[in-house]
CSV table of C-alpha atoms in Angstrom, one decimal:
chain,number,residue,atom,x,y,z
A,239,ALA,CA,12.7,121.3,-75.5
A,240,GLN,CA,10.1,122.9,-76.4
A,241,SER,CA,9.0,126.5,-75.2
A,242,VAL,CA,7.0,129.5,-76.3
A,243,ALA,CA,8.3,132.7,-75.1
A,244,GLN,CA,6.5,136.3,-74.3
A,245,PRO,CA,9.3,139.0,-73.3
A,246,GLU,CA,7.2,141.5,-72.5
A,247,ASP,CA,4.6,141.0,-69.6
A,248,GLN,CA,2.5,144.2,-70.4
A,249,VAL,CA,2.3,146.0,-73.4
A,250,ASN,CA,1.1,149.4,-72.9
A,251,VAL,CA,-1.0,151.4,-76.3
A,252,ALA,CA,-3.0,154.5,-76.8
A,253,GLU,CA,-6.7,154.2,-78.5
A,254,GLY,CA,-5.8,154.7,-82.1
A,255,ASN,CA,-2.0,153.7,-82.7
A,256,PRO,CA,-0.9,150.4,-83.7
A,257,LEU,CA,0.1,147.2,-81.1
A,258,THR,CA,2.3,144.5,-81.4
A,259,VAL,CA,2.8,141.3,-78.4
A,260,LYS,CA,6.0,140.2,-79.1
A,261,CYS,CA,6.4,135.8,-79.1
A,262,THR,CA,9.1,133.7,-80.1
A,263,TYR,CA,9.3,129.9,-79.9
A,264,SER,CA,11.3,127.3,-79.9
A,265,VAL,CA,10.1,123.3,-81.1
A,266,SER,CA,11.3,120.9,-82.7
A,267,GLY,CA,9.4,120.1,-85.9
A,268,ASN,CA,6.9,122.2,-87.6
A,269,PRO,CA,4.9,124.4,-85.1
A,270,TYR,CA,1.3,125.3,-85.5
A,271,LEU,CA,1.1,128.3,-83.5
A,272,PHE,CA,-2.3,130.4,-82.5
A,273,TRP,CA,-3.2,133.2,-80.8
A,274,TYR,CA,-5.5,133.4,-77.7
A,275,VAL,CA,-7.1,136.5,-75.8
A,276,GLN,CA,-8.7,136.1,-72.3
A,277,TYR,CA,-11.2,138.8,-70.6
A,278,PRO,CA,-11.2,138.9,-67.1
A,279,ASN,CA,-13.0,135.8,-65.7
A,280,ARG,CA,-13.7,134.3,-69.2
A,281,GLY,CA,-12.0,131.7,-70.9
A,282,LEU,CA,-9.8,131.7,-73.7
A,283,GLN,CA,-11.3,132.9,-76.9
A,284,PHE,CA,-9.2,131.9,-80.1
A,285,LEU,CA,-8.0,134.7,-82.3
A,286,LEU,CA,-5.8,133.6,-85.0
A,287,LYS,CA,-3.2,130.3,-86.1
A,288,TYR,CA,-0.5,130.2,-88.3
A,289,ILE,CA,-0.7,126.4,-89.9
A,290,THR,CA,1.2,126.8,-93.1
A,291,GLY,CA,1.5,128.9,-96.6
A,292,ASP,CA,0.9,132.9,-96.3
A,293,ASN,CA,3.2,134.6,-93.7
A,294,LEU,CA,0.8,137.1,-92.4
A,295,VAL,CA,-2.6,135.2,-91.3
A,296,LYS,CA,-5.3,137.1,-90.1
A,297,GLY,CA,-7.6,136.7,-87.6
A,298,SER,CA,-10.6,137.9,-85.6
A,299,TYR,CA,-11.4,141.7,-84.1
A,300,GLY,CA,-9.1,143.0,-87.1
A,301,PHE,CA,-5.8,141.3,-85.4
A,302,GLU,CA,-3.1,139.8,-87.6
A,303,ALA,CA,0.2,137.8,-87.2
A,304,GLU,CA,3.2,137.5,-89.1
A,305,PHE,CA,5.4,133.9,-88.6
A,306,ASN,CA,9.1,134.8,-89.1
A,307,LYS,CA,10.8,131.1,-89.6
A,308,SER,CA,13.9,133.5,-89.3
A,309,GLN,CA,13.2,134.3,-86.5
A,310,THR,CA,11.2,131.9,-84.9
A,311,SER,CA,8.6,134.8,-84.0
A,312,PHE,CA,5.1,135.0,-84.5
A,313,HIS,CA,3.8,138.5,-83.3
A,314,LEU,CA,0.4,139.8,-82.9
A,315,LYS,CA,-0.4,143.1,-84.5
A,316,LYS,CA,-3.1,145.5,-85.0
A,317,PRO,CA,-3.1,148.7,-87.2
A,318,SER,CA,-5.4,150.7,-84.7
A,319,ALA,CA,-6.0,149.8,-80.9
A,320,LEU,CA,-9.0,149.6,-79.3
A,321,VAL,CA,-9.8,150.3,-75.4
A,322,SER,CA,-11.9,147.5,-75.7
A,323,ASP,CA,-8.3,145.3,-76.8
A,324,SER,CA,-7.4,145.4,-73.3
A,325,ALA,CA,-7.4,141.6,-72.1
A,326,LEU,CA,-4.3,139.2,-71.6
A,327,TYR,CA,-2.5,137.7,-74.8
A,328,PHE,CA,-1.2,134.4,-74.8
A,329,CYS,CA,0.4,132.7,-77.4
A,330,ALA,CA,0.8,129.0,-77.7
A,331,VAL,CA,2.8,126.5,-80.3
A,332,ARG,CA,1.5,123.0,-81.1
A,333,VAL,CA,3.9,120.2,-82.5
A,334,ASN,CA,3.5,117.6,-84.2
A,335,GLN,CA,3.5,114.8,-81.5
A,336,GLY,CA,0.6,114.5,-79.1
A,337,GLY,CA,-1.3,118.2,-80.2
A,338,LYS,CA,-0.8,119.4,-76.7
A,339,LEU,CA,-0.8,123.2,-76.8
A,340,ILE,CA,2.5,125.0,-75.1
A,341,PHE,CA,1.9,128.5,-73.6
A,342,GLY,CA,3.5,131.6,-73.4
A,343,GLN,CA,3.3,133.1,-70.1
A,344,GLY,CA,0.9,135.8,-71.3
A,345,THR,CA,0.7,139.2,-71.7
A,346,GLU,CA,-1.0,142.1,-70.5
A,347,LEU,CA,-2.3,144.7,-72.8
A,348,SER,CA,-3.4,148.2,-71.8
A,349,VAL,CA,-4.8,150.5,-75.0
A,350,LYS,CA,-6.1,153.8,-72.7
A,351,PRO,CA,-8.3,156.1,-74.6
B,3,ASP,CA,-24.8,127.8,-80.5
B,4,ALA,CA,-22.6,124.7,-80.8
B,5,MET,CA,-19.8,126.1,-77.4
B,6,VAL,CA,-17.9,125.2,-74.2
B,7,ILE,CA,-20.7,124.9,-70.9
B,8,GLN,CA,-18.6,124.9,-67.9
B,9,ASN,CA,-21.2,124.7,-64.5
B,10,PRO,CA,-21.0,126.4,-61.9
B,11,ARG,CA,-18.9,129.3,-62.7
B,12,TYR,CA,-18.3,130.1,-59.6
B,13,GLN,CA,-17.1,127.0,-56.6
B,14,VAL,CA,-16.6,127.3,-53.2
B,15,THR,CA,-15.8,123.9,-51.3
B,16,GLN,CA,-14.3,123.2,-47.5
B,17,PHE,CA,-10.8,122.3,-47.0
B,18,GLY,CA,-10.8,118.6,-47.4
B,19,LYS,CA,-14.5,118.3,-49.0
B,20,PRO,CA,-14.1,116.6,-52.3
B,21,VAL,CA,-16.0,118.8,-55.5
B,22,THR,CA,-16.8,118.5,-59.2
B,23,LEU,CA,-16.6,120.4,-62.1
B,24,SER,CA,-18.7,119.6,-64.9
B,25,CYS,CA,-18.3,120.7,-68.4
B,26,SER,CA,-20.3,120.1,-71.7
B,27,GLN,CA,-20.1,120.5,-75.4
B,28,THR,CA,-21.9,121.1,-78.9
B,29,LEU,CA,-19.3,120.4,-80.2
B,30,ASN,CA,-19.0,117.2,-81.1
B,31,HIS,CA,-14.6,117.5,-80.6
B,32,ASN,CA,-13.3,113.7,-79.9
B,33,VAL,CA,-10.3,115.8,-77.3
B,34,MET,CA,-11.6,117.4,-73.9
B,35,TYR,CA,-8.3,119.4,-72.1
B,36,TRP,CA,-8.8,120.6,-68.5
B,37,TYR,CA,-6.5,123.4,-67.2
B,38,GLN,CA,-5.5,124.7,-64.5
B,39,GLN,CA,-4.9,128.6,-64.0
B,40,LYS,CA,-4.0,130.7,-61.2
B,41,SER,CA,-3.9,134.6,-61.7
B,42,SER,CA,-3.0,135.4,-64.8
B,43,GLN,CA,-0.9,133.0,-65.6
B,44,ALA,CA,-0.7,130.4,-68.6
B,45,PRO,CA,-3.0,127.9,-68.1
B,46,LYS,CA,-1.8,124.4,-67.0
B,47,LEU,CA,-2.9,121.1,-68.6
B,48,LEU,CA,-3.7,119.1,-65.8
B,49,PHE,CA,-4.9,115.7,-68.3
B,50,HIS,CA,-7.2,115.5,-71.6
B,51,TYR,CA,-9.0,112.9,-72.9
B,52,TYR,CA,-8.9,111.3,-76.7
B,53,ASP,CA,-12.0,110.1,-76.9
B,54,LYS,CA,-12.2,107.5,-74.3
B,55,ASP,CA,-8.4,107.2,-73.9
B,56,PHE,CA,-7.7,110.0,-70.5
B,57,ASN,CA,-4.0,111.2,-70.9
B,58,ASN,CA,-2.7,112.2,-68.0
B,59,GLU,CA,0.1,114.5,-67.3
B,60,ALA,CA,3.0,113.3,-65.7
B,61,ASP,CA,3.1,116.6,-62.7
B,62,THR,CA,-0.9,116.4,-62.0
B,63,PRO,CA,-1.7,115.6,-58.6
B,64,ASP,CA,-3.3,112.6,-57.7
B,65,ASN,CA,-5.3,114.3,-56.0
B,66,PHE,CA,-6.9,115.2,-59.7
B,67,GLN,CA,-9.2,112.8,-61.7
B,68,SER,CA,-11.5,113.2,-64.3
B,69,ARG,CA,-14.3,111.7,-66.0
B,70,ARG,CA,-16.0,111.4,-69.5
B,71,PRO,CA,-18.9,109.3,-69.4
B,72,ASN,CA,-19.8,110.3,-73.5
B,73,THR,CA,-18.2,112.2,-75.8
B,74,SER,CA,-20.5,115.8,-74.5
B,75,PHE,CA,-19.6,115.4,-70.6
B,76,CYS,CA,-16.5,115.7,-68.5
B,77,PHE,CA,-16.0,115.9,-65.2
B,78,LEU,CA,-12.8,117.0,-63.0
B,79,ASP,CA,-13.3,115.7,-59.2
B,80,ILE,CA,-10.7,117.2,-57.1
B,81,ARG,CA,-10.6,114.6,-53.8
B,82,SER,CA,-9.4,116.7,-50.9
B,83,PRO,CA,-9.0,119.9,-52.0
B,84,GLY,CA,-6.4,122.0,-50.4
B,85,LEU,CA,-5.8,125.8,-50.1
B,86,GLY,CA,-2.8,126.0,-53.4
B,87,ASP,CA,-5.8,124.2,-55.1
B,88,ALA,CA,-7.4,127.3,-55.2
B,89,ALA,CA,-8.0,129.1,-59.2
B,90,MET,CA,-9.6,129.1,-62.0
B,91,TYR,CA,-10.3,125.5,-64.4
B,92,LEU,CA,-10.9,125.6,-67.6
B,93,CYS,CA,-12.0,123.4,-69.9
B,94,ALA,CA,-11.5,123.0,-73.8
B,95,THR,CA,-12.1,121.0,-77.0
B,96,SER,CA,-10.5,120.3,-79.9
B,97,ARG,CA,-11.7,118.1,-83.0
B,98,ALA,CA,-8.2,115.3,-82.5
B,99,ARG,CA,-6.7,116.7,-85.4
B,100,ASN,CA,-2.8,119.4,-84.6
B,101,ASN,CA,-4.0,122.1,-86.7
B,102,GLN,CA,-7.0,123.0,-84.9
B,103,PRO,CA,-7.9,125.5,-81.6
B,104,GLN,CA,-8.8,124.3,-78.6
B,105,HIS,CA,-12.0,126.4,-78.0
B,106,PHE,CA,-12.3,127.2,-74.2
B,107,GLY,CA,-15.1,127.2,-71.6
B,108,ASP,CA,-15.2,130.4,-69.4
B,109,GLY,CA,-13.9,128.3,-66.6
B,110,THR,CA,-14.9,127.4,-63.3
B,111,ARG,CA,-13.7,129.5,-60.2
B,112,LEU,CA,-13.2,127.3,-57.4
B,113,SER,CA,-12.5,129.3,-53.7
B,114,ILE,CA,-11.2,126.8,-50.8
B,115,LEU,CA,-12.8,127.6,-47.1
Protein backbone atom coordinates (compact mmCIF):
# COMPACT_ATOMS: atom_id res chain seq x y z
CA ALA A 1 0.00 0.00 0.00
CA GLN A 2 1.16 3.51 -0.77
CA SER A 3 1.90 5.65 2.25
CA VAL A 4 3.68 8.75 3.45
CA ALA A 5 4.94 9.26 6.98
CA GLN A 6 5.92 12.44 8.77
CA PRO A 7 7.35 11.10 12.01
CA GLU A 8 7.22 14.38 13.93
CA ASP A 9 3.91 16.00 14.84
CA GLN A 10 5.73 19.15 15.85
CA VAL A 11 9.13 20.70 15.20
CA ASN A 12 10.40 23.63 17.27
CA VAL A 13 13.25 25.78 15.98
CA ALA A 14 14.81 29.06 17.03
CA GLU A 15 14.76 31.85 14.45
CA GLY A 16 17.94 31.86 12.39
CA ASN A 17 18.66 28.18 12.98
CA PRO A 18 18.40 25.57 10.24
CA LEU A 19 15.21 23.54 10.12
CA THR A 20 14.36 20.05 8.89
CA VAL A 21 10.92 18.54 8.52
CA LYS A 22 11.09 14.82 7.87
CA CYS A 23 9.16 12.73 5.37
CA THR A 24 9.45 9.11 4.32
CA TYR A 25 7.38 7.31 1.74
CA SER A 26 6.45 3.84 0.62
CA VAL A 27 5.19 3.44 -2.92
CA SER A 28 5.47 1.03 -5.80
CA GLY A 29 6.69 2.67 -8.96
CA ASN A 30 8.35 6.02 -9.41
CA PRO A 31 7.22 8.57 -6.85
CA TYR A 32 6.42 12.18 -7.57
CA LEU A 33 7.02 13.97 -4.27
CA PHE A 34 5.61 17.30 -3.11
CA TRP A 35 5.76 19.60 -0.10
CA TYR A 36 2.91 21.92 0.80
CA VAL A 37 2.55 24.52 3.55
CA GLN A 38 -0.69 25.55 5.20
CA TYR A 39 -1.19 28.71 7.24
CA PRO A 40 -4.18 29.00 9.59
CA ASN A 41 -7.52 29.20 7.78
CA ARG A 42 -5.85 29.02 4.40
CA GLY A 43 -5.52 26.39 1.70
CA LEU A 44 -2.37 24.42 0.99
CA GLN A 45 0.39 26.24 -0.86
CA PHE A 46 2.77 24.34 -3.09
CA LEU A 47 6.43 24.67 -2.01
CA LEU A 48 8.41 22.29 -4.20
CA LYS A 49 8.40 18.96 -5.99
CA TYR A 50 10.72 16.17 -6.98
CA ILE A 51 10.03 14.43 -10.25
CA THR A 52 13.39 13.26 -11.54
CA GLY A 53 16.96 14.47 -11.86
CA ASP A 54 18.94 16.32 -9.20
CA ASN A 55 18.22 14.97 -5.74
CA LEU A 56 18.32 18.44 -4.19
CA VAL A 57 15.25 20.44 -5.13
CA LYS A 58 14.87 24.14 -4.46
CA GLY A 59 11.48 25.72 -3.91
CA SER A 60 9.63 28.76 -2.70
CA TYR A 61 10.57 30.97 0.30
CA GLY A 62 14.11 29.55 0.53
CA PHE A 63 13.01 25.97 1.17
CA GLU A 64 14.71 22.96 -0.34
CA ALA A 65 14.28 19.22 -0.09
CA GLU A 66 16.56 16.28 -0.61
CA PHE A 67 15.34 13.13 -2.30
CA ASN A 68 17.04 9.99 -1.00
CA LYS A 69 15.96 6.90 -2.91
CA SER A 70 17.78 4.37 -0.74
CA GLN A 71 16.21 5.76 2.44
CA THR A 72 12.90 6.54 0.70
CA SER A 73 12.98 10.00 2.24
CA PHE A 74 12.22 13.52 1.09
CA HIS A 75 13.11 15.83 3.98
CA LEU A 76 12.29 19.52 3.80
CA LYS A 77 15.04 21.93 4.83
CA LYS A 78 15.79 25.59 5.20
CA PRO A 79 19.19 27.00 6.21
CA SER A 80 17.81 29.82 8.37
CA ALA A 81 14.29 29.70 9.82
CA LEU A 82 12.01 32.70 10.07
CA VAL A 83 9.17 33.24 12.55
CA SER A 84 6.90 33.58 9.51
CA ASP A 85 7.74 29.97 8.53
CA SER A 86 5.60 28.79 11.43
CA ALA A 87 2.83 26.75 9.82
CA LEU A 88 1.61 23.23 9.09
CA TYR A 89 3.68 21.32 6.54
CA PHE A 90 2.48 18.38 4.47
CA CYS A 91 4.54 15.95 2.46
CA ALA A 92 2.67 14.19 -0.36
CA VAL A 93 3.39 11.57 -2.99
CA ARG A 94 1.75 10.93 -6.31
CA VAL A 95 2.27 7.62 -8.07
CA ASN A 96 2.17 6.75 -11.73
CA GLN A 97 -1.37 5.47 -11.78
CA GLY A 98 -4.33 7.68 -11.14
CA GLY A 99 -2.52 10.79 -10.01
CA LYS A 100 -4.08 10.77 -6.54
CA LEU A 101 -2.09 12.63 -3.88
CA ILE A 102 -1.29 10.70 -0.73
CA PHE A 103 -0.56 13.05 2.18
CA GLY A 104 1.47 12.58 5.30
CA GLN A 105 -0.21 13.47 8.56
CA GLY A 106 1.40 16.90 8.72
CA THR A 107 4.08 18.52 10.88
CA GLU A 108 3.46 21.70 12.84
CA LEU A 109 6.54 23.91 12.58
CA SER A 110 7.02 26.52 15.28
CA VAL A 111 9.81 29.07 14.91
CA LYS A 112 10.44 31.18 18.01
CA PRO A 113 12.25 34.54 18.01
CA ASP B 1 -3.75 36.43 -11.03
CA ALA B 2 -4.87 32.95 -12.01
CA MET B 3 -6.21 31.17 -9.01
CA VAL B 4 -8.69 28.85 -7.32
CA ILE B 5 -11.54 30.68 -5.58
CA GLN B 6 -13.88 29.19 -3.04
CA ASN B 7 -17.09 30.77 -1.91
CA PRO B 8 -18.15 31.36 0.72
CA ARG B 9 -15.14 31.27 3.07
CA TYR B 10 -17.40 30.49 6.01
CA GLN B 11 -20.73 28.69 5.81
CA VAL B 12 -23.13 27.91 8.61
CA THR B 13 -26.00 25.52 8.06
CA GLN B 14 -28.47 23.62 10.16
CA PHE B 15 -28.36 19.93 10.85
CA GLY B 16 -29.99 18.17 7.90
CA LYS B 17 -30.32 21.28 5.72
CA PRO B 18 -28.71 20.88 2.29
CA VAL B 19 -25.74 23.09 1.55
CA THR B 20 -23.69 23.80 -1.56
CA LEU B 21 -20.09 24.95 -1.64
CA SER B 22 -18.62 26.40 -4.79
CA CYS B 23 -15.21 26.52 -6.43
CA SER B 24 -14.04 28.32 -9.52
CA GLN B 25 -10.69 28.38 -11.27
CA THR B 26 -9.00 30.58 -13.82
CA LEU B 27 -6.12 28.14 -14.39
CA ASN B 28 -7.98 26.15 -17.08
CA HIS B 29 -6.90 22.92 -15.41
CA ASN B 30 -8.43 19.61 -16.45
CA VAL B 31 -8.72 18.15 -12.99
CA MET B 32 -10.66 19.51 -10.02
CA TYR B 33 -10.65 17.94 -6.55
CA TRP B 34 -12.69 18.25 -3.38
CA TYR B 35 -11.06 17.52 -0.03
CA GLN B 36 -12.35 17.47 3.52
CA GLN B 37 -9.95 18.58 6.23
CA LYS B 38 -10.61 18.34 9.97
CA SER B 39 -8.59 20.13 12.67
CA SER B 40 -5.05 20.18 11.23
CA GLN B 41 -5.29 16.66 9.87
CA ALA B 42 -4.24 15.74 6.36
CA PRO B 43 -6.82 16.60 3.69
CA LYS B 44 -9.04 13.67 2.78
CA LEU B 45 -9.95 13.34 -0.88
CA LEU B 46 -13.70 13.07 -1.45
CA PHE B 47 -13.80 12.95 -5.25
CA HIS B 48 -12.34 14.50 -8.34
CA TYR B 49 -13.25 15.35 -11.91
CA TYR B 50 -10.96 14.62 -14.81
CA ASP B 51 -12.62 16.92 -17.34
CA LYS B 52 -16.24 15.70 -17.10
CA ASP B 53 -15.31 12.27 -15.81
CA PHE B 54 -16.36 11.96 -12.15
CA ASN B 55 -14.25 9.81 -9.79
CA ASN B 56 -15.63 9.07 -6.34
CA GLU B 57 -13.45 7.80 -3.50
CA ALA B 58 -14.67 4.49 -2.10
CA ASP B 59 -15.16 5.84 1.41
CA THR B 60 -16.90 9.10 0.52
CA PRO B 61 -20.34 9.11 2.14
CA ASP B 62 -23.37 9.08 -0.17
CA ASN B 63 -24.36 12.34 1.48
CA PHE B 64 -21.68 14.11 -0.55
CA GLN B 65 -22.15 14.80 -4.24
CA SER B 66 -20.51 17.02 -6.79
CA ARG B 67 -21.27 18.80 -10.04
CA ARG B 68 -18.96 20.28 -12.64
CA PRO B 69 -21.03 22.19 -15.18
CA ASN B 70 -17.99 23.48 -17.06
CA THR B 71 -14.19 23.62 -16.86
CA SER B 72 -14.15 26.60 -14.51
CA PHE B 73 -16.70 25.64 -11.87
CA CYS B 74 -17.20 22.77 -9.48
CA PHE B 75 -19.74 22.38 -6.67
CA LEU B 76 -19.87 20.26 -3.55
CA ASP B 77 -23.38 19.38 -2.40
CA ILE B 78 -24.00 17.98 1.06
CA ARG B 79 -27.54 16.66 1.03
CA SER B 80 -28.19 16.22 4.74
CA PRO B 81 -25.30 17.55 6.78
CA GLY B 82 -24.59 15.92 10.10
CA LEU B 83 -22.53 17.28 12.96
CA GLY B 84 -19.62 15.14 11.78
CA ASP B 85 -19.52 17.00 8.47
CA ALA B 86 -18.29 20.19 10.13
CA ALA B 87 -14.87 20.73 8.58
CA MET B 88 -12.80 22.77 6.17
CA TYR B 89 -13.57 21.89 2.55
CA LEU B 90 -10.76 22.48 0.10
CA CYS B 91 -10.99 22.64 -3.65
CA ALA B 92 -7.89 22.02 -5.75
CA THR B 93 -7.01 21.87 -9.43
CA SER B 94 -4.19 20.42 -11.48
CA ARG B 95 -3.14 19.75 -15.01
CA ALA B 96 -3.80 16.18 -16.07
CA ARG B 97 -0.27 14.98 -15.52
CA ASN B 98 1.15 13.26 -12.46
CA ASN B 99 4.18 15.51 -12.17
CA GLN B 100 2.11 18.68 -11.79
CA PRO B 101 1.27 20.12 -8.37
CA GLN B 102 -2.24 20.71 -7.20
CA HIS B 103 -3.31 24.31 -6.63
CA PHE B 104 -5.60 24.84 -3.67
CA GLY B 105 -8.23 27.40 -2.85
CA ASP B 106 -8.41 28.88 0.64
CA GLY B 107 -11.26 26.62 1.59
CA THR B 108 -14.75 26.94 3.01
CA ARG B 109 -15.14 26.34 6.73
CA LEU B 110 -18.49 24.65 7.29
CA SER B 111 -20.23 24.77 10.65
CA ILE B 112 -23.32 22.75 11.49
CA LEU B 113 -25.81 24.02 14.06
